[in-house]
Amino acid sequence: MKITKYLLIGFLVISLGLVGCSQAESSQDTNKDQMTTEATETTEKQDDNAELTTLKAVVRSKGGLKVEAESRGFKIVMDEPTEEGGTNQGMNPCEAVLSAFGGCQTIVAVAYAEEMGIDLQDYWVELEGDFDMRGFGGVEGVFPGYTEVRYKIHIKSDSPQEKINEFISYVEKVCPVGNTIASPVKMVRSDIVVEK
């Protein structure tokens, strides 16, 4: 099944959200700072049984707390609400993380429903997450990220409940964004480039 591109788009959105979250924090100090990674996509073989696909993006400050993320020519604008010092021109990066998770689950469900014999008429996910704002403010000992993410899956289907339960378990098992959130990812800063 040729669904790799769709799953990777979901994975990319969460990457943009995480990068953008860091960008919003640094742009409080200066609008000239930019967090940049190159925007291309490459695929290479690790061994006979595995394939590594690397997604890349560029995220730039656009003034104030607004940032623009770009990958493969597609753009996402992220911002903060006015009460948080932004101009409310887009969802914030942490909201983008939730959206990426729900988007990835939905894509996986649509991609695999027919193959798994599921009558999928509609599918959507409601999500919410909690985090302590003190962590974003740099308070020592307070985790600056989501401490819990809750989601409710809605599925319209005439398939038996037992089969739907198995299907949803599979969706959760292979969803790249869900797995990225649930399991710590190695974060590697390759460089700091000071532009003149």
Coordinates of N, CA, C and O in Angstrom, one line a residue:
M1 N 0.8 -1.2 0.0 CA 0.0 0.0 0.0 C 0.9 1.2 0.0 O 1.7 1.4 0.8
K2 N 0.6 2.1 -0.9 CA 1.5 3.3 -1.1 C 1.0 4.5 -0.2 O 0.4 5.4 -0.7
I3 N 1.1 4.4 1.1 CA 0.6 5.4 2.0 C 1.7 6.2 2.7 O 1.5 7.0 3.5
T4 N 3.0 5.8 2.4 CA 4.1 6.4 3.2 C 4.1 7.9 3.2 O 4.3 8.5 4.2
K5 N 3.9 8.5 2.0 CA 3.9 10.0 1.9 C 2.8 10.6 2.9 O 3.1 11.6 3.5
Y6 N 1.6 10.0 2.9 CA 0.6 10.6 3.8 C 1.0 10.5 5.2 O 0.7 11.4 6.0
L7 N 1.5 9.3 5.7 CA 1.9 9.2 7.0 C 3.0 10.2 7.4 O 3.1 10.7 8.5
L8 N 3.9 10.3 6.5 CA 5.1 11.2 6.7 C 4.7 12.7 6.8 O 5.3 13.5 7.5
I9 N 3.6 13.1 6.1 CA 3.1 14.4 6.2 C 2.7 14.7 7.6 O 3.0 15.7 8.2
G10 N 2.0 13.7 8.2 CA 1.5 13.9 9.6 C 2.7 14.0 10.5 O 2.7 14.8 11.4
F11 N 3.7 13.1 10.3 CA 4.9 13.2 11.1 C 5.6 14.5 11.0 O 6.1 15.1 11.9
L12 N 5.7 15.1 9.8 CA 6.3 16.4 9.5 C 5.6 17.5 10.3 O 6.3 18.4 10.9
V13 N 4.3 17.5 10.3 CA 3.6 18.5 11.0 C 3.9 18.6 12.5 O 4.1 19.6 13.1
I14 N 4.1 17.4 13.1 CA 4.5 17.4 14.6 C 5.9 18.0 14.7 O 6.2 18.7 15.6
S15 N 6.8 17.6 13.7 CA 8.1 18.2 13.8 C 8.1 19.7 13.7 O 8.8 20.4 14.4
L16 N 7.3 20.2 12.8 CA 7.1 21.7 12.6 C 6.6 22.3 13.9 O 7.0 23.4 14.3
G17 N 5.7 21.6 14.5 CA 5.1 22.1 15.8 C 6.1 22.2 16.9 O 6.2 23.2 17.6
L18 N 7.0 21.2 17.0 CA 8.0 21.2 18.0 C 9.1 22.2 17.8 O 9.5 23.0 18.7
V19 N 9.5 22.4 16.5 CA 10.4 23.4 16.1 C 9.8 24.8 16.3 O 10.4 25.7 16.9
G20 N 8.6 24.9 15.9 CA 7.9 26.2 16.1 C 7.7 26.6 17.5 O 7.8 27.8 17.8
C21 N 7.5 25.6 18.4 CA 7.4 25.9 19.8 C 8.6 26.5 20.4 O 8.6 27.5 21.1
S22 N 9.8 26.0 20.0 CA 11.1 26.5 20.4 C 11.3 27.9 19.8 O 11.8 28.8 20.4
Q23 N 10.8 28.1 18.5 CA 11.0 29.3 17.8 C 10.2 30.4 18.5 O 10.7 31.5 18.6
A24 N 9.0 30.1 18.9 CA 8.2 31.1 19.6 C 8.8 31.6 20.9 O 8.8 32.8 21.2
E25 N 9.4 30.7 21.6 CA 10.1 31.0 22.8 C 11.3 32.0 22.6 O 11.5 33.0 23.2
S26 N 12.1 31.6 21.6 CA 13.3 32.4 21.3 C 12.9 33.8 20.7 O 13.6 34.8 20.9
S27 N 11.8 33.9 20.0 CA 11.4 35.1 19.4 C 10.9 36.2 20.4 O 10.7 37.3 20.1
Q28 N 10.7 35.7 21.6 CA 10.4 36.7 22.7 C 11.6 37.6 22.9 O 11.5 38.7 23.3
D29 N 12.8 37.1 22.7 CA 14.0 37.8 22.9 C 14.4 38.7 21.7 O 14.8 39.8 21.8
T30 N 14.2 38.1 20.5 CA 14.6 38.8 19.3 C 13.9 38.2 18.1 O 13.7 37.0 18.0
N31 N 13.4 39.1 17.2 CA 12.7 38.6 16.0 C 13.7 38.2 14.9 O 13.3 37.7 13.9
K32 N 15.0 38.4 15.2 CA 16.0 38.1 14.1 C 16.4 36.6 14.2 O 17.0 36.1 13.3
D33 N 16.1 35.9 15.3 CA 16.6 34.5 15.5 C 15.7 33.7 14.5 O 14.6 33.9 14.3
Q34 N 16.4 32.7 13.9 CA 15.7 31.8 13.0 C 16.1 30.4 13.3 O 17.3 30.1 13.5
M35 N 15.1 29.5 13.4 CA 15.5 28.1 13.5 C 15.3 27.5 12.2 O 14.2 27.5 11.6
T36 N 16.3 26.9 11.6 CA 16.3 26.5 10.2 C 16.8 25.0 10.1 O 17.8 24.6 10.6
T37 N 16.0 24.3 9.3 CA 16.5 23.0 8.8 C 16.2 23.0 7.3 O 15.3 23.7 6.9
E38 N 16.9 22.3 6.5 CA 16.7 22.4 5.1 C 15.5 21.7 4.6 O 15.1 20.6 5.2
A39 N 14.8 22.2 3.6 CA 13.5 21.6 3.1 C 13.7 20.7 1.9 O 13.7 21.2 0.8
T40 N 14.0 19.5 2.1 CA 14.0 18.5 1.1 C 13.6 17.1 1.7 O 13.4 17.0 2.9
E41 N 13.5 16.1 0.9 CA 13.2 14.8 1.4 C 14.1 13.8 0.7 O 14.2 13.8 -0.5
T42 N 14.7 12.9 1.5 CA 15.6 11.9 1.0 C 15.2 10.5 1.6 O 14.7 10.5 2.7
T43 N 15.5 9.5 0.9 CA 15.3 8.1 1.3 C 16.6 7.3 1.1 O 17.1 7.4 0.1
E44 N 16.9 6.6 2.1 CA 18.1 5.7 2.0 C 17.9 4.4 2.7 O 17.2 4.3 3.7
K45 N 18.6 3.4 2.2 CA 18.5 2.1 2.8 C 19.4 2.0 4.0 O 20.6 2.3 4.0
Q46 N 18.9 1.5 5.2 CA 19.7 1.2 6.3 C 20.3 -0.2 6.2 O 21.4 -0.4 6.5
D47 N 19.4 -1.1 5.9 CA 19.8 -2.5 5.7 C 18.8 -3.2 4.8 O 17.9 -2.5 4.3
D48 N 18.8 -4.5 4.7 CA 17.9 -5.2 3.8 C 16.5 -5.2 4.3 O 15.5 -5.4 3.6
N49 N 16.3 -4.9 5.6 CA 15.0 -5.0 6.2 C 14.4 -3.7 6.7 O 13.3 -3.6 7.1
A50 N 15.1 -2.6 6.6 CA 14.7 -1.3 7.1 C 14.9 -0.2 6.0 O 15.9 -0.2 5.3
E51 N 14.0 0.8 6.1 CA 14.2 2.0 5.2 C 14.0 3.2 6.0 O 13.0 3.4 6.7
L52 N 15.0 4.1 5.9 CA 14.9 5.4 6.7 C 14.5 6.5 5.7 O 15.2 6.7 4.7
T53 N 13.5 7.2 6.1 CA 13.1 8.3 5.3 C 13.3 9.6 6.2 O 12.8 9.6 7.3
T54 N 13.9 10.6 5.7 CA 14.2 11.8 6.4 C 13.4 12.9 5.9 O 13.5 13.2 4.7
L55 N 12.6 13.6 6.7 CA 11.8 14.7 6.3 C 12.5 16.0 6.8 O 13.1 16.0 7.9
K56 N 12.5 17.1 6.0 CA 13.1 18.3 6.4 C 12.2 19.5 6.2 O 11.3 19.4 5.4
A57 N 12.4 20.5 7.0 CA 11.6 21.7 6.9 C 12.4 23.0 7.3 O 13.5 22.9 7.9
V58 N 11.9 24.1 6.9 CA 12.4 25.4 7.3 C 11.3 26.1 8.1 O 10.2 26.2 7.7
V59 N 11.7 26.6 9.3 CA 10.7 27.4 10.1 C 11.4 28.8 10.4 O 12.5 28.8 10.9
R60 N 10.7 29.8 10.0 CA 11.2 31.2 10.1 C 10.3 32.1 10.9 O 9.1 32.0 10.8
S61 N 11.0 33.0 11.7 CA 10.2 34.0 12.4 C 9.7 35.0 11.4 O 10.4 35.4 10.5
K62 N 8.4 35.4 11.6 CA 7.8 36.3 10.6 C 7.4 37.6 11.4 O 6.5 38.4 10.9
G63 N 8.0 37.9 12.5 CA 7.7 39.1 13.3 C 6.8 38.8 14.5 O 5.8 38.0 14.3
G64 N 7.1 39.3 15.6 CA 6.4 39.0 16.8 C 6.6 37.5 17.1 O 7.7 37.0 17.0
L65 N 5.5 36.8 17.5 CA 5.6 35.4 17.8 C 5.1 34.6 16.6 O 5.0 33.3 16.7
K66 N 4.8 35.2 15.5 CA 4.3 34.5 14.3 C 5.5 33.8 13.6 O 6.6 34.4 13.5
V67 N 5.3 32.5 13.2 CA 6.3 31.8 12.5 C 5.7 31.2 11.3 O 4.5 30.9 11.2
E68 N 6.5 30.9 10.2 CA 6.0 30.3 9.0 C 6.9 29.0 8.8 O 8.1 29.1 8.7
A69 N 6.2 27.9 8.7 CA 6.9 26.6 8.4 C 6.7 26.2 7.0 O 5.6 26.4 6.5
E70 N 7.8 25.7 6.4 CA 7.6 25.3 5.0 C 8.3 24.0 4.7 O 9.4 23.7 5.2
S71 N 7.7 23.1 4.0 CA 8.3 21.8 3.5 C 7.7 21.4 2.2 O 6.4 21.5 2.1
R72 N 8.5 21.1 1.3 CA 8.0 20.7 -0.1 C 7.1 21.7 -0.7 O 6.2 21.4 -1.5
G73 N 7.3 23.0 -0.4 CA 6.5 24.0 -1.0 C 5.2 24.3 -0.2 O 4.4 25.3 -0.6
F74 N 4.9 23.5 0.8 CA 3.6 23.7 1.6 C 4.0 24.6 2.8 O 5.1 24.4 3.4
K75 N 3.1 25.5 3.2 CA 3.4 26.4 4.3 C 2.3 26.2 5.4 O 1.1 26.1 5.1
I76 N 2.8 26.4 6.7 CA 1.9 26.4 7.8 C 2.3 27.7 8.6 O 3.5 27.9 8.9
V77 N 1.3 28.5 9.0 CA 1.5 29.7 9.8 C 1.1 29.3 11.2 O 0.1 28.8 11.5
M78 N 2.0 29.6 12.2 CA 1.7 29.4 13.6 C 1.9 30.7 14.3 O 2.8 31.5 14.0
D79 N 1.2 30.9 15.4 CA 1.2 32.1 16.1 C 0.7 31.8 17.5 O 0.3 30.7 17.8
E80 N 0.7 32.8 18.4 CA 0.1 32.7 19.7 C -1.1 33.6 19.8 O -1.2 34.6 19.1
P81 N -2.0 33.2 20.7 CA -3.2 34.1 21.0 C -2.7 35.5 21.4 O -1.6 35.6 22.0
T82 N -3.6 36.4 21.2 CA -3.2 37.8 21.6 C -2.9 37.9 23.1 O -2.1 38.7 23.5
E83 N -3.7 37.1 23.9 CA -3.4 37.2 25.4 C -2.1 36.6 25.8 O -1.6 36.8 26.9
E84 N -1.4 35.9 24.9 CA -0.1 35.4 25.1 C 1.0 36.2 24.4 O 2.1 35.8 24.3
G85 N 0.6 37.3 23.8 CA 1.6 38.2 23.2 C 1.7 38.0 21.7 O 2.5 38.7 21.0
G86 N 0.8 37.2 21.1 CA 0.8 37.0 19.6 C -0.2 37.8 18.9 O -0.8 38.7 19.5
T87 N -0.4 37.5 17.7 CA -1.4 38.2 16.9 C -2.6 37.3 16.4 O -3.4 37.6 15.6
N88 N -2.6 36.0 16.9 CA -3.6 35.1 16.7 C -3.9 34.8 15.2 O -5.0 34.7 14.8
Q89 N -2.8 34.7 14.5 CA -3.0 34.4 13.0 C -2.9 32.9 12.7 O -2.9 32.6 11.5
G90 N -2.8 32.1 13.6 CA -2.7 30.7 13.4 C -2.7 29.9 14.7 O -2.6 30.5 15.8
M91 N -2.8 28.6 14.6 CA -2.8 27.8 15.9 C -1.3 27.9 16.4 O -0.4 28.1 15.6
N92 N -1.2 27.7 17.7 CA 0.2 27.7 18.2 C 0.8 26.3 18.0 O 0.2 25.4 17.7
P93 N 2.2 26.2 18.1 CA 2.9 25.0 17.8 C 2.4 23.8 18.7 O 2.3 22.7 18.2
C94 N 2.0 24.1 19.9 CA 1.5 23.0 20.7 C 0.1 22.5 20.3 O -0.2 21.3 20.3
E95 N -0.7 23.4 19.8 CA -2.0 23.0 19.2 C -1.7 22.2 17.9 O -2.4 21.3 17.5
A96 N -0.7 22.6 17.2 CA -0.3 21.9 15.9 C 0.1 20.4 16.2 O -0.1 19.5 15.4
V97 N 0.8 20.2 17.4 CA 1.1 18.9 17.8 C -0.1 18.0 17.9 O -0.2 16.9 17.4
L98 N -1.1 18.5 18.6 CA -2.4 17.8 18.8 C -3.0 17.5 17.4 O -3.5 16.4 17.1
S99 N -3.0 18.5 16.6 CA -3.6 18.4 15.2 C -2.8 17.4 14.4 O -3.4 16.6 13.6
A100 N -1.5 17.3 14.5 CA -0.7 16.4 13.8 C -1.0 14.9 14.3 O -1.1 14.0 13.4
F101 N -1.2 14.8 15.6 CA -1.6 13.5 16.1 C -2.9 13.0 15.5 O -3.0 11.9 15.0
G102 N -3.9 13.9 15.6 CA -5.2 13.5 15.1 C -5.2 13.3 13.6 O -5.9 12.4 13.1
G103 N -4.5 14.1 12.9 CA -4.4 14.0 11.5 C -3.7 12.7 11.1 O -4.1 12.0 10.1
C104 N -2.7 12.3 11.8 CA -1.9 11.1 11.5 C -2.8 9.9 11.7 O -2.9 9.0 10.9
Q105 N -3.5 9.8 12.9 CA -4.4 8.7 13.1 C -5.5 8.6 12.1 O -5.8 7.5 11.6
T106 N -6.1 9.7 11.7 CA -7.1 9.7 10.7 C -6.6 9.2 9.3 O -7.3 8.4 8.7
I107 N -5.4 9.6 8.9 CA -4.8 9.2 7.7 C -4.6 7.7 7.7 O -4.9 6.9 6.8
V108 N -4.0 7.2 8.9 CA -3.8 5.8 9.0 C -5.1 5.0 8.9 O -5.2 4.0 8.2
A109 N -6.1 5.5 9.6 CA -7.4 4.8 9.5 C -8.0 4.7 8.1 O -8.4 3.6 7.7
V110 N -8.0 5.8 7.4 CA -8.5 5.8 6.0 C -7.7 4.9 5.1 O -8.2 4.2 4.3
A111 N -6.3 5.0 5.3 CA -5.4 4.2 4.5 C -5.6 2.7 4.6 O -5.5 2.0 3.7
Y112 N -5.9 2.2 5.8 CA -6.0 0.8 6.1 C -7.4 0.2 6.2 O -7.5 -1.0 6.3
A113 N -8.4 1.0 6.3 CA -9.7 0.5 6.5 C -10.1 -0.6 5.5 O -10.6 -1.7 5.9
E114 N -10.0 -0.3 4.3 CA -10.5 -1.3 3.3 C -9.6 -2.6 3.3 O -10.2 -3.7 3.3
E115 N -8.3 -2.4 3.5 CA -7.5 -3.6 3.6 C -7.8 -4.5 4.8 O -7.7 -5.7 4.7
M116 N -8.3 -3.8 5.9 CA -8.6 -4.6 7.1 C -10.1 -5.0 7.1 O -10.6 -5.5 8.2
G117 N -10.8 -4.7 6.0 CA -12.2 -5.1 6.0 C -13.1 -4.2 6.8 O -14.2 -4.7 7.3
I118 N -12.8 -3.0 7.0 CA -13.6 -2.1 7.9 C -14.5 -1.2 7.0 O -14.0 -0.5 6.0
D119 N -15.8 -1.1 7.2 CA -16.7 -0.2 6.6 C -16.5 1.1 7.2 O -17.2 1.4 8.2
L120 N -15.6 1.9 6.7 CA -15.3 3.3 7.2 C -16.1 4.3 6.5 O -15.8 4.7 5.4
Q121 N -17.1 4.9 7.1 CA -17.9 5.9 6.5 C -17.5 7.3 7.0 O -17.6 8.3 6.2
D122 N -17.0 7.4 8.1 CA -16.4 8.7 8.6 C -15.5 8.4 9.8 O -15.7 7.4 10.5
Y123 N -14.6 9.3 10.1 CA -13.6 9.1 11.2 C -13.1 10.5 11.6 O -12.7 11.3 10.7
W124 N -13.1 10.8 12.9 CA -12.5 12.0 13.4 C -12.1 11.8 14.8 O -12.5 10.9 15.5
V125 N -11.2 12.7 15.2 CA -10.6 12.6 16.6 C -10.7 13.9 17.3 O -10.4 14.9 16.7
E126 N -11.1 13.8 18.5 CA -11.1 15.0 19.4 C -9.9 14.9 20.4 O -9.7 13.8 20.9
L127 N -9.2 15.9 20.5 CA -7.9 15.8 21.3 C -7.8 17.0 22.3 O -8.3 18.1 22.0
E128 N -7.2 16.8 23.4 CA -6.8 17.9 24.3 C -5.6 17.5 25.1 O -5.4 16.3 25.3
G129 N -4.8 18.4 25.5 CA -3.6 18.1 26.2 C -3.4 19.2 27.3 O -3.8 20.3 27.2
D130 N -2.7 18.8 28.4 CA -2.4 19.6 29.5 C -0.9 19.9 29.6 O -0.1 18.9 29.5
F131 N -0.5 21.1 29.9 CA 0.8 21.4 30.2 C 0.9 22.6 31.2 O 0.0 23.4 31.2
D132 N 1.9 22.6 32.0 CA 2.1 23.7 33.0 C 2.8 24.8 32.4 O 4.0 24.7 32.0
M133 N 2.2 26.0 32.3 CA 2.8 27.2 31.7 C 4.1 27.6 32.4 O 4.9 28.3 31.8
R134 N 4.2 27.2 33.6 CA 5.4 27.6 34.4 C 6.7 27.0 33.7 O 7.7 27.7 33.7
G135 N 6.5 25.9 33.1 CA 7.7 25.3 32.4 C 8.1 26.1 31.2 O 9.3 26.3 31.0
F136 N 7.2 26.7 30.5 CA 7.5 27.5 29.4 C 8.2 28.8 29.9 O 9.0 29.4 29.2
G137 N 7.9 29.2 31.1 CA 8.5 30.4 31.7 C 9.8 30.1 32.3 O 10.5 31.0 32.9
G138 N 10.3 28.9 32.2 CA 11.6 28.5 32.7 C 11.7 28.2 34.2 O 12.8 28.2 34.8
V139 N 10.6 27.9 34.9 CA 10.6 27.6 36.3 C 11.3 26.2 36.4 O 10.9 25.2 35.8
E140 N 12.3 26.2 37.3 CA 13.1 25.0 37.5 C 12.2 23.8 38.0 O 11.4 24.0 38.9
G141 N 12.4 22.7 37.4 CA 11.7 21.5 37.9 C 10.3 21.3 37.3 O 9.7 20.3 37.6
V142 N 9.9 22.2 36.4 CA 8.6 22.1 35.8 C 8.8 21.7 34.3 O 9.4 22.4 33.6
F143 N 8.2 20.6 33.9 CA 8.3 20.1 32.6 C 7.7 21.1 31.6 O 6.5 21.3 31.7
P144 N 8.4 21.6 30.6 CA 7.8 22.5 29.6 C 7.1 21.9 28.4 O 7.4 22.2 27.3
G145 N 6.3 20.9 28.6 CA 5.6 20.3 27.5 C 4.3 19.6 28.0 O 4.0 19.7 29.2
Y146 N 3.7 18.9 27.1 CA 2.4 18.2 27.5 C 2.8 17.1 28.6 O 3.7 16.3 28.4
T147 N 2.0 17.1 29.6 CA 2.1 16.0 30.6 C 1.0 14.9 30.4 O 1.2 13.8 30.9
E148 N 0.0 15.3 29.7 CA -1.0 14.3 29.3 C -1.8 14.7 28.0 O -2.1 15.9 27.9
V149 N -2.0 13.8 27.1 CA -2.8 14.1 25.9 C -3.9 13.1 25.9 O -3.7 11.9 26.0
R150 N -5.1 13.6 25.8 CA -6.3 12.7 25.8 C -7.0 12.8 24.4 O -7.0 13.9 23.9
Y151 N -7.5 11.7 23.9 CA -8.2 11.7 22.6 C -9.4 10.8 22.6 O -9.4 9.8 23.3
K152 N -10.4 11.2 21.9 CA -11.6 10.4 21.7 C -11.8 10.2 20.2 O -11.8 11.1 19.4
I153 N -11.8 8.9 19.8 CA -12.0 8.6 18.4 C -13.5 8.4 18.1 O -14.2 7.7 18.8
H154 N -13.9 9.0 17.0 CA -15.2 8.8 16.5 C -15.1 8.1 15.2 O -14.4 8.5 14.3
I155 N -15.9 7.0 15.1 CA -15.9 6.2 13.8 C -17.3 5.9 13.4 O -18.1 5.4 14.2
K156 N -17.7 6.2 12.2 CA -19.0 5.8 11.7 C -18.8 4.6 10.8 O -18.1 4.6 9.8
S157 N -19.4 3.5 11.2 CA -19.1 2.2 10.6 C -20.2 1.2 10.9 O -20.8 1.2 12.0
D158 N -20.5 0.3 10.0 CA -21.4 -0.8 10.2 C -20.7 -2.1 10.6 O -21.3 -3.1 10.7
S159 N -19.4 -2.0 10.7 CA -18.6 -3.2 11.0 C -18.8 -3.6 12.5 O -19.2 -2.7 13.3
P160 N -18.6 -4.8 12.8 CA -18.8 -5.3 14.2 C -17.9 -4.6 15.2 O -16.7 -4.3 14.8
Q161 N -18.3 -4.4 16.4 CA -17.6 -3.6 17.4 C -16.2 -4.3 17.7 O -15.2 -3.6 17.8
E162 N -16.2 -5.6 17.8 CA -14.9 -6.3 18.0 C -13.9 -6.0 16.9 O -12.7 -5.8 17.1
K163 N -14.4 -6.0 15.7 CA -13.5 -5.8 14.5 C -13.0 -4.3 14.5 O -11.9 -4.0 14.2
I164 N -13.9 -3.4 14.9 CA -13.5 -2.0 15.0 C -12.5 -1.8 16.1 O -11.5 -1.1 15.9
N165 N -12.6 -2.5 17.2 CA -11.6 -2.4 18.3 C -10.3 -2.8 17.8 O -9.2 -2.2 18.2
E166 N -10.2 -3.9 17.1 CA -9.0 -4.4 16.6 C -8.4 -3.5 15.6 O -7.1 -3.2 15.6
F167 N -9.2 -2.9 14.8 CA -8.8 -1.9 13.8 C -8.2 -0.7 14.5 O -7.1 -0.2 14.1
I168 N -8.8 -0.1 15.5 CA -8.3 1.0 16.2 C -7.0 0.7 16.9 O -6.1 1.5 16.9
S169 N -6.9 -0.5 17.4 CA -5.6 -0.9 18.1 C -4.5 -0.9 17.1 O -3.4 -0.4 17.4
Y170 N -4.8 -1.3 15.8 CA -3.8 -1.3 14.8 C -3.4 0.1 14.4 O -2.2 0.5 14.2
V171 N -4.4 1.0 14.3 CA -4.2 2.4 13.9 C -3.3 3.0 15.0 O -2.3 3.7 14.6
E172 N -3.5 2.8 16.2 CA -2.7 3.3 17.3 C -1.3 2.8 17.3 O -0.3 3.5 17.5
K173 N -1.2 1.5 16.9 CA 0.1 0.8 16.9 C 1.1 1.4 15.8 O 2.3 1.5 16.1
V174 N 0.5 1.7 14.6 CA 1.4 2.1 13.5 C 1.4 3.7 13.3 O 2.1 4.1 12.4
C175 N 0.6 4.4 14.0 CA 0.6 5.9 13.8 C 1.9 6.5 14.2 O 2.3 6.5 15.4
P176 N 2.7 7.1 13.3 CA 4.0 7.6 13.5 C 4.0 8.8 14.5 O 4.9 8.9 15.4
V177 N 3.0 9.7 14.4 CA 3.0 10.8 15.3 C 2.6 10.4 16.7 O 3.2 10.8 17.7
G178 N 1.6 9.5 16.9 CA 1.3 9.0 18.2 C 2.5 8.3 18.9 O 2.8 8.5 20.1
N179 N 3.2 7.5 18.1 CA 4.4 6.9 18.6 C 5.5 7.9 19.0 O 6.3 7.7 19.9
T180 N 5.6 8.9 18.2 CA 6.6 10.0 18.5 C 6.3 10.7 19.8 O 7.2 10.9 20.6
I181 N 5.0 10.9 20.0 CA 4.6 11.6 21.3 C 4.8 10.7 22.5 O 5.3 11.1 23.5
A182 N 4.5 9.4 22.3 CA 4.5 8.4 23.4 C 5.9 8.0 23.8 O 6.2 7.7 24.9
S183 N 6.8 8.0 22.8 CA 8.2 7.6 23.0 C 9.2 8.7 22.8 O 9.2 9.3 21.8
P184 N 10.1 9.0 23.8 CA 11.0 10.1 23.6 C 11.8 9.9 22.3 O 12.3 8.8 22.0
V185 N 12.0 11.0 21.6 CA 12.8 11.0 20.3 C 14.1 11.7 20.6 O 14.2 12.7 21.3
K186 N 15.1 11.1 20.0 CA 16.5 11.7 20.1 C 16.5 13.0 19.4 O 16.2 13.1 18.2
M187 N 16.8 14.1 20.1 CA 16.9 15.4 19.5 C 18.3 15.8 19.3 O 19.1 15.8 20.3
V188 N 18.7 16.1 18.1 CA 20.1 16.4 17.8 C 20.2 17.8 17.2 O 19.7 18.0 16.1
R189 N 20.8 18.7 17.9 CA 21.1 20.1 17.3 C 22.4 20.0 16.5 O 23.5 19.8 17.1
S190 N 22.4 20.1 15.2 CA 23.6 19.9 14.4 C 24.5 21.1 14.4 O 25.7 21.0 14.2
D191 N 23.9 22.3 14.6 CA 24.8 23.5 14.6 C 24.0 24.7 15.0 O 22.8 24.7 15.1
I192 N 24.7 25.8 15.3 CA 24.1 27.1 15.6 C 24.8 28.1 14.6 O 26.0 28.3 14.6
V193 N 24.0 28.6 13.6 CA 24.6 29.5 12.6 C 24.2 30.9 12.9 O 23.0 31.2 13.0
V194 N 25.2 31.7 13.1 CA 24.9 33.2 13.4 C 25.0 33.9 12.1 O 26.0 34.0 11.5
E195 N 23.8 34.4 11.6 CA 23.7 35.1 10.4 C 24.1 36.6 10.6 O 23.7 37.2 11.6
K196 N 24.9 37.2 9.7 CA 25.4 38.5 9.8 C 24.7 39.4 8.7 O 24.4 38.9 7.7

